[in-house]
Each structure stands twice: as structure tokens, then as C-alpha cells.
Tab-separated table of C-alpha atoms in Angstrom:
chain	number	residue	atom	x	y	z
A	1	UNK	CA	0.066	0.045	-0.583
A	2	UNK	CA	1.629	3.824	-1.717
A	3	UNK	CA	0.068	6.146	0.435
A	4	UNK	CA	0.523	10.491	-0.582
A	5	UNK	CA	0.909	11.870	3.139
A	6	UNK	CA	1.296	15.545	3.405
A	7	UNK	CA	4.238	16.683	5.246
A	8	UNK	CA	3.534	20.223	8.063
A	9	UNK	CA	5.570	23.207	8.040
A	10	UNK	CA	6.991	23.017	11.749
A	11	UNK	CA	7.844	18.552	10.604
A	12	UNK	CA	9.371	19.821	7.768
A	13	UNK	CA	13.063	19.921	9.097
A	14	UNK	CA	12.442	15.611	9.180
A	15	UNK	CA	11.576	15.305	5.571
A	16	UNK	CA	14.820	17.793	4.034
A	17	UNK	CA	11.334	20.595	3.611
A	18	UNK	CA	9.320	18.122	1.487
A	19	UNK	CA	5.967	19.172	2.038
A	20	UNK	CA	4.421	15.894	-0.155
A	21	UNK	CA	6.397	12.303	0.611
A	22	UNK	CA	5.505	8.876	0.207
A	23	UNK	CA	4.822	5.903	2.469
A	24	UNK	CA	3.898	2.189	2.944
A	25	UNK	CA	1.617	0.764	5.525
A	26	UNK	CA	-1.395	-0.880	5.094
A	27	UNK	CA	-2.765	1.373	8.610
A	28	UNK	CA	-1.861	4.853	9.804
A	29	UNK	CA	0.350	3.169	12.647
A	30	UNK	CA	2.287	0.759	9.846
A	31	UNK	CA	2.548	4.479	8.019
A	32	UNK	CA	3.948	6.253	10.937
A	33	UNK	CA	6.383	3.516	11.440
A	34	UNK	CA	7.195	3.414	7.293
A	35	UNK	CA	7.936	7.188	7.625
A	36	UNK	CA	10.260	7.350	10.710
A	37	UNK	CA	12.437	4.503	9.254
A	38	UNK	CA	13.258	7.635	6.729
A	39	UNK	CA	13.162	10.151	8.791
A	40	UNK	CA	14.057	9.679	12.413
A	41	UNK	CA	12.052	11.747	15.120
A	42	UNK	CA	8.636	12.401	13.578
A	43	UNK	CA	7.106	8.954	14.528
A	44	UNK	CA	7.569	10.554	18.794
A	45	UNK	CA	5.943	13.944	17.631
A	46	UNK	CA	3.187	12.104	16.104
A	47	UNK	CA	2.850	9.820	18.338
A	48	UNK	CA	2.823	9.340	22.852
A	49	UNK	CA	2.407	5.370	23.763
A	50	UNK	CA	1.201	4.057	21.173
A	51	UNK	CA	-2.312	7.002	20.107
A	52	UNK	CA	-2.027	10.275	18.566
A	53	UNK	CA	-0.383	13.431	20.096
A	54	UNK	CA	-4.058	15.113	21.213
A	55	UNK	CA	-3.119	18.184	19.403
A	56	UNK	CA	-2.250	16.388	16.667
A	57	UNK	CA	-4.481	16.021	13.597
A	58	UNK	CA	-4.380	13.165	11.047
A	59	UNK	CA	-6.542	13.613	8.053
A	60	UNK	CA	-7.595	9.958	6.169
A	61	UNK	CA	-8.151	11.194	2.897
A	62	UNK	CA	-11.226	14.331	4.758
A	63	UNK	CA	-11.926	12.647	7.490
A	64	UNK	CA	-9.472	13.423	10.815
A	65	UNK	CA	-8.770	9.738	11.915
A	66	UNK	CA	-10.085	10.995	15.268
A	67	UNK	CA	-13.460	9.810	13.944
A	68	UNK	CA	-12.117	7.213	11.879
A	69	UNK	CA	-10.413	3.880	14.165
A	70	UNK	CA	-7.812	6.699	14.935
A	71	UNK	CA	-3.725	5.867	14.149
A	72	UNK	CA	-5.251	2.463	13.457
A	73	UNK	CA	-7.354	3.293	10.896
A	74	UNK	CA	-6.811	1.560	7.547
A	75	UNK	CA	-5.126	2.832	4.804
A	76	UNK	CA	-5.630	1.785	1.381
A	77	UNK	CA	-3.235	2.735	-1.743
A	78	UNK	CA	-3.590	5.900	-3.072
A	79	UNK	CA	-4.929	7.382	0.386
A	80	UNK	CA	-4.073	10.801	0.837
A	81	UNK	CA	-3.548	11.499	5.118
A	82	UNK	CA	-3.082	14.687	5.581
A	83	UNK	CA	-1.555	16.207	9.544
A	84	UNK	CA	-1.724	19.201	10.746
A	85	UNK	CA	-1.002	20.876	13.828
A	86	UNK	CA	-4.203	22.054	15.627
A	87	UNK	CA	-4.290	25.557	16.361
A	88	UNK	CA	-5.434	25.801	20.024
A	89	UNK	CA	-3.481	28.045	23.313
A	90	UNK	CA	-5.398	29.426	26.210
B	1	UNK	CA	8.198	43.289	13.033
B	2	UNK	CA	4.639	42.778	12.242
B	3	UNK	CA	3.767	45.157	9.376
B	4	UNK	CA	0.002	44.720	9.230
B	5	UNK	CA	-3.018	46.460	6.990
B	6	UNK	CA	-5.883	48.394	10.219
B	7	UNK	CA	-8.215	47.547	8.395
B	8	UNK	CA	-7.142	43.563	9.318
B	9	UNK	CA	-6.397	44.388	12.857
B	10	UNK	CA	-9.409	46.511	13.418
B	11	UNK	CA	-11.649	42.956	11.529
B	12	UNK	CA	-9.126	40.895	14.304
B	13	UNK	CA	-10.525	43.588	17.174
B	14	UNK	CA	-13.958	43.943	16.476
B	15	UNK	CA	-13.758	39.097	15.957
B	16	UNK	CA	-12.281	39.258	19.371
B	17	UNK	CA	-14.999	42.086	20.510
B	18	UNK	CA	-18.097	39.833	19.428
B	19	UNK	CA	-17.014	36.365	20.784
B	20	UNK	CA	-15.793	38.463	24.206
B	21	UNK	CA	-15.835	36.727	26.863
B	22	UNK	CA	-14.578	33.967	24.761
B	23	UNK	CA	-11.957	33.688	23.160
B	24	UNK	CA	-12.116	34.836	19.585
B	25	UNK	CA	-9.253	32.899	17.031
B	26	UNK	CA	-8.099	33.247	13.860
B	27	UNK	CA	-5.424	33.771	10.946
B	28	UNK	CA	-4.443	36.743	7.862
B	29	UNK	CA	-3.367	34.136	5.186
B	30	UNK	CA	-1.104	36.321	2.509
B	31	UNK	CA	1.048	35.004	-0.419
B	32	UNK	CA	4.067	32.067	1.091
B	33	UNK	CA	7.063	33.464	2.428
B	34	UNK	CA	6.045	37.305	1.270
B	35	UNK	CA	5.916	37.529	5.394
B	36	UNK	CA	2.584	40.808	3.913
B	37	UNK	CA	-1.173	39.619	5.728
B	38	UNK	CA	-3.501	40.398	3.855
B	39	UNK	CA	-6.918	37.723	3.572
B	40	UNK	CA	-8.293	37.625	7.386
B	41	UNK	CA	-10.319	34.412	8.721
B	42	UNK	CA	-11.853	34.346	11.402
B	43	UNK	CA	-12.415	30.644	12.810
B	44	UNK	CA	-15.059	28.948	15.254
B	45	UNK	CA	-13.081	28.735	18.546
B	46	UNK	CA	-14.084	24.839	18.781
B	47	UNK	CA	-14.150	24.860	22.337
B	48	UNK	CA	-16.239	28.017	23.065
B	49	UNK	CA	-13.961	28.531	26.066
B	50	UNK	CA	-12.897	32.226	27.783
B	51	UNK	CA	-9.741	30.826	28.376
B	52	UNK	CA	-9.130	27.823	26.103
B	53	UNK	CA	-9.255	28.300	21.947
B	54	UNK	CA	-9.062	25.675	19.195
B	55	UNK	CA	-9.970	25.683	15.246
B	56	UNK	CA	-11.745	23.165	14.792
B	57	UNK	CA	-10.352	19.724	12.518
B	58	UNK	CA	-12.341	20.169	9.855
B	59	UNK	CA	-12.665	23.564	9.442
B	60	UNK	CA	-8.624	23.573	10.314
B	61	UNK	CA	-8.143	21.069	7.612
B	62	UNK	CA	-10.343	23.496	4.958
B	63	UNK	CA	-8.769	26.100	6.235
B	64	UNK	CA	-5.003	25.100	5.082
B	65	UNK	CA	-6.076	23.074	2.065
B	66	UNK	CA	-7.073	26.664	0.588
B	67	UNK	CA	-4.722	28.386	1.544
B	68	UNK	CA	-2.592	25.606	-0.764
B	69	UNK	CA	-4.876	26.311	-3.138
B	70	UNK	CA	-4.240	29.900	-3.150
B	71	UNK	CA	-0.785	28.853	-2.722
B	72	UNK	CA	-1.264	31.140	1.139
B	73	UNK	CA	0.305	29.684	4.234
B	74	UNK	CA	-0.791	31.800	7.728
B	75	UNK	CA	1.139	34.933	8.052
B	76	UNK	CA	-0.105	35.346	11.469
B	77	UNK	CA	-2.518	33.187	14.195
B	78	UNK	CA	-4.550	35.410	16.456
B	79	UNK	CA	-6.358	35.429	19.321
B	80	UNK	CA	-7.958	36.901	21.839
B	81	UNK	CA	-8.022	37.609	26.286
B	82	UNK	CA	-10.134	38.278	27.278
B	83	UNK	CA	-9.677	38.260	31.165
B	84	UNK	CA	-5.600	38.786	31.432
B	85	UNK	CA	-3.001	40.742	29.491
B	86	UNK	CA	-2.215	39.754	25.292
B	87	UNK	CA	1.135	38.456	26.424
B	88	UNK	CA	1.434	34.459	25.691
B	89	UNK	CA	0.034	31.859	28.144
B	90	UNK	CA	1.831	28.965	28.708
B	91	UNK	CA	-1.132	26.551	26.699
B	92	UNK	CA	-0.162	29.350	23.360
B	93	UNK	CA	3.703	28.521	24.107
B	94	UNK	CA	3.421	24.617	24.314
B	95	UNK	CA	1.352	24.274	21.441
B	96	UNK	CA	2.865	27.216	19.141
B	97	UNK	CA	3.581	25.402	15.757
B	98	UNK	CA	3.774	27.772	13.035
B	99	UNK	CA	7.474	28.995	13.677
B	100	UNK	CA	7.198	31.668	10.294
B	101	UNK	CA	4.436	33.375	12.173
B	102	UNK	CA	2.800	36.517	13.743
B	103	UNK	CA	1.458	35.488	16.787
B	104	UNK	CA	-0.772	38.411	17.615
B	105	UNK	CA	-2.494	38.396	20.851
B	106	UNK	CA	-5.443	41.584	21.092
B	107	UNK	CA	-7.217	41.125	25.057
B	108	UNK	CA	-10.350	42.645	25.658
B	109	UNK	CA	-10.404	42.542	29.664
B	110	UNK	CA	-10.837	46.755	29.386
B	111	UNK	CA	-13.131	47.370	27.619
B	112	UNK	CA	-15.505	43.607	27.304
B	113	UNK	CA	-18.120	43.608	23.378
B	114	UNK	CA	-17.200	47.763	23.993
B	115	UNK	CA	-15.619	50.081	21.690
B	116	UNK	CA	-12.644	51.001	24.035
B	117	UNK	CA	-8.950	49.673	24.569
B	118	UNK	CA	-7.698	46.835	23.208
B	119	UNK	CA	-4.347	45.555	24.159
B	120	UNK	CA	-2.231	44.142	21.403
B	121	UNK	CA	0.792	43.049	19.958
B	122	UNK	CA	3.037	40.374	18.584
B	123	UNK	CA	5.399	37.636	19.191
B	124	UNK	CA	7.791	35.066	17.867
B	125	UNK	CA	7.078	31.420	19.694
B	126	UNK	CA	9.566	29.443	18.227
B	127	UNK	CA	10.900	25.723	20.683
B	128	UNK	CA	8.791	27.730	23.332
B	129	UNK	CA	10.393	31.249	23.185
B	130	UNK	CA	8.602	34.139	23.499
B	131	UNK	CA	10.245	37.057	21.396
B	132	UNK	CA	8.088	39.920	21.198
B	133	UNK	CA	8.201	41.810	18.265
B	134	UNK	CA	6.851	45.501	17.302
B	135	UNK	CA	3.725	45.874	15.269
B	136	UNK	CA	3.696	48.036	12.694
B	137	UNK	CA	0.527	48.802	11.193
B	138	UNK	CA	-0.407	50.606	7.694
B	139	UNK	CA	-2.935	52.515	6.714
B	140	UNK	CA	-5.575	50.741	4.697
B	141	UNK	CA	-5.645	52.899	1.259
B	142	UNK	CA	-8.760	55.346	0.743
B	143	UNK	CA	-10.056	55.122	4.137
């Protein structure tokens, strides 16, 4: 399974500035693991104790994965994954 | 330094007043790399709280797709403080994730929803470090 992953500005230092990268995997968790093998450290910016970090939003195509299966959401060939940090504060 | 049009600043303050006592939030987008805020985009505070703000996750995706399609980025990310000064809170610093953006804060604590003084200050927030910057207001042509 090959998916396209859109990388937000703050994580582009990990991807040598690339906005869009390819990754392999049949679930979001597998895609993140694959990303981390090539872009070391990006995984821990996204995941904490096996779940997505609270203030990182990940979308599969048009849907926030929190409304799907979270980090276990299945992905299919040709899907698009978008990562966006929450815009939030106090 | 943030250079911003008077009309955009007025729009931010008006939004902050309208949502007081809850925090108001939004962005001012501009051409990528230009450092010129030009398009005012008020957002809904999904937290609807006087002490917290967060863009709704679907609105966030729509906003970034729209900016991408237009060749824009968030030049200014603004929000209001409704009971405290216009200085970034610990959570503001913890969640700041656009190192190239100007974080604009407006405090409505003095005059609330009414016309009156509103404190407006701007910051860069990069990797947990807050640096205040000058706000240079540019007169809006034709007004």
C-alpha cells in the first residue's frame, strides 16, 4: 500500500523540506512507522504511548482519523494522509 | 516586526469584541514567503471558552487546503485573551506550531464587548521561546 502524506511546515525539517512524501503501510500506525524509518524522529512528534498526540490532527482523505479508527485506521493504496498540528492555546 | 493594515487589525479587534467573554481566534493569510498578511479568516473557537481556543479540526483542514490552493500560508495567527494581558500563556507557547507566523494577541479585558482600549501585541514563538516584536500599522488606502 502506498499513500501520499502531507507534512506540515513544523515537521518539514525531518523531510528535508518536502511538503509531500510517499509512505507504505496498511494502517495509519504502519504508515507512521514507515515514515519514521526514513525520517528519524518524526514518529515521536506524532505518537505518544501508542496513540496520536492530542494536538496533532491526522486526516485520511477528508476525515479526521479520530472519527475513524484513530491510529489503527486502515489505509488503502492511493489514499492521502494529511498531518496538521492543532491551532490552539489558552 | 509585523507590518499589518489598519483594516485587518480593526477586523481582529472587532472579532475579539464580538466573541468576548470567550476567546476569539483566526488567521490572516498571505502569499507564501511574503510576510504580508492580506486575507482575514475568522475561525470558530471550537472550545467556546474564556480560557482556551482551538480551531475545529474540519475547519482546520478546509483552511489549510484553501491556503494551499491559493499559494498562501498563515502569516498571522491571532487570538484574544478576555481576562488577562495580551501575552502568550503557557499553553499558547506549548501548542504554537507555525514558526514562521506572527502570533497576534488582543486583550479585551478592559472594555469587553464595548468600544474602548484593546491591547494588541505580536510575538514569534519558536521551539518554546517567545520573542515580542514591534507592530507597524499600515494605513489602508482609500479609508
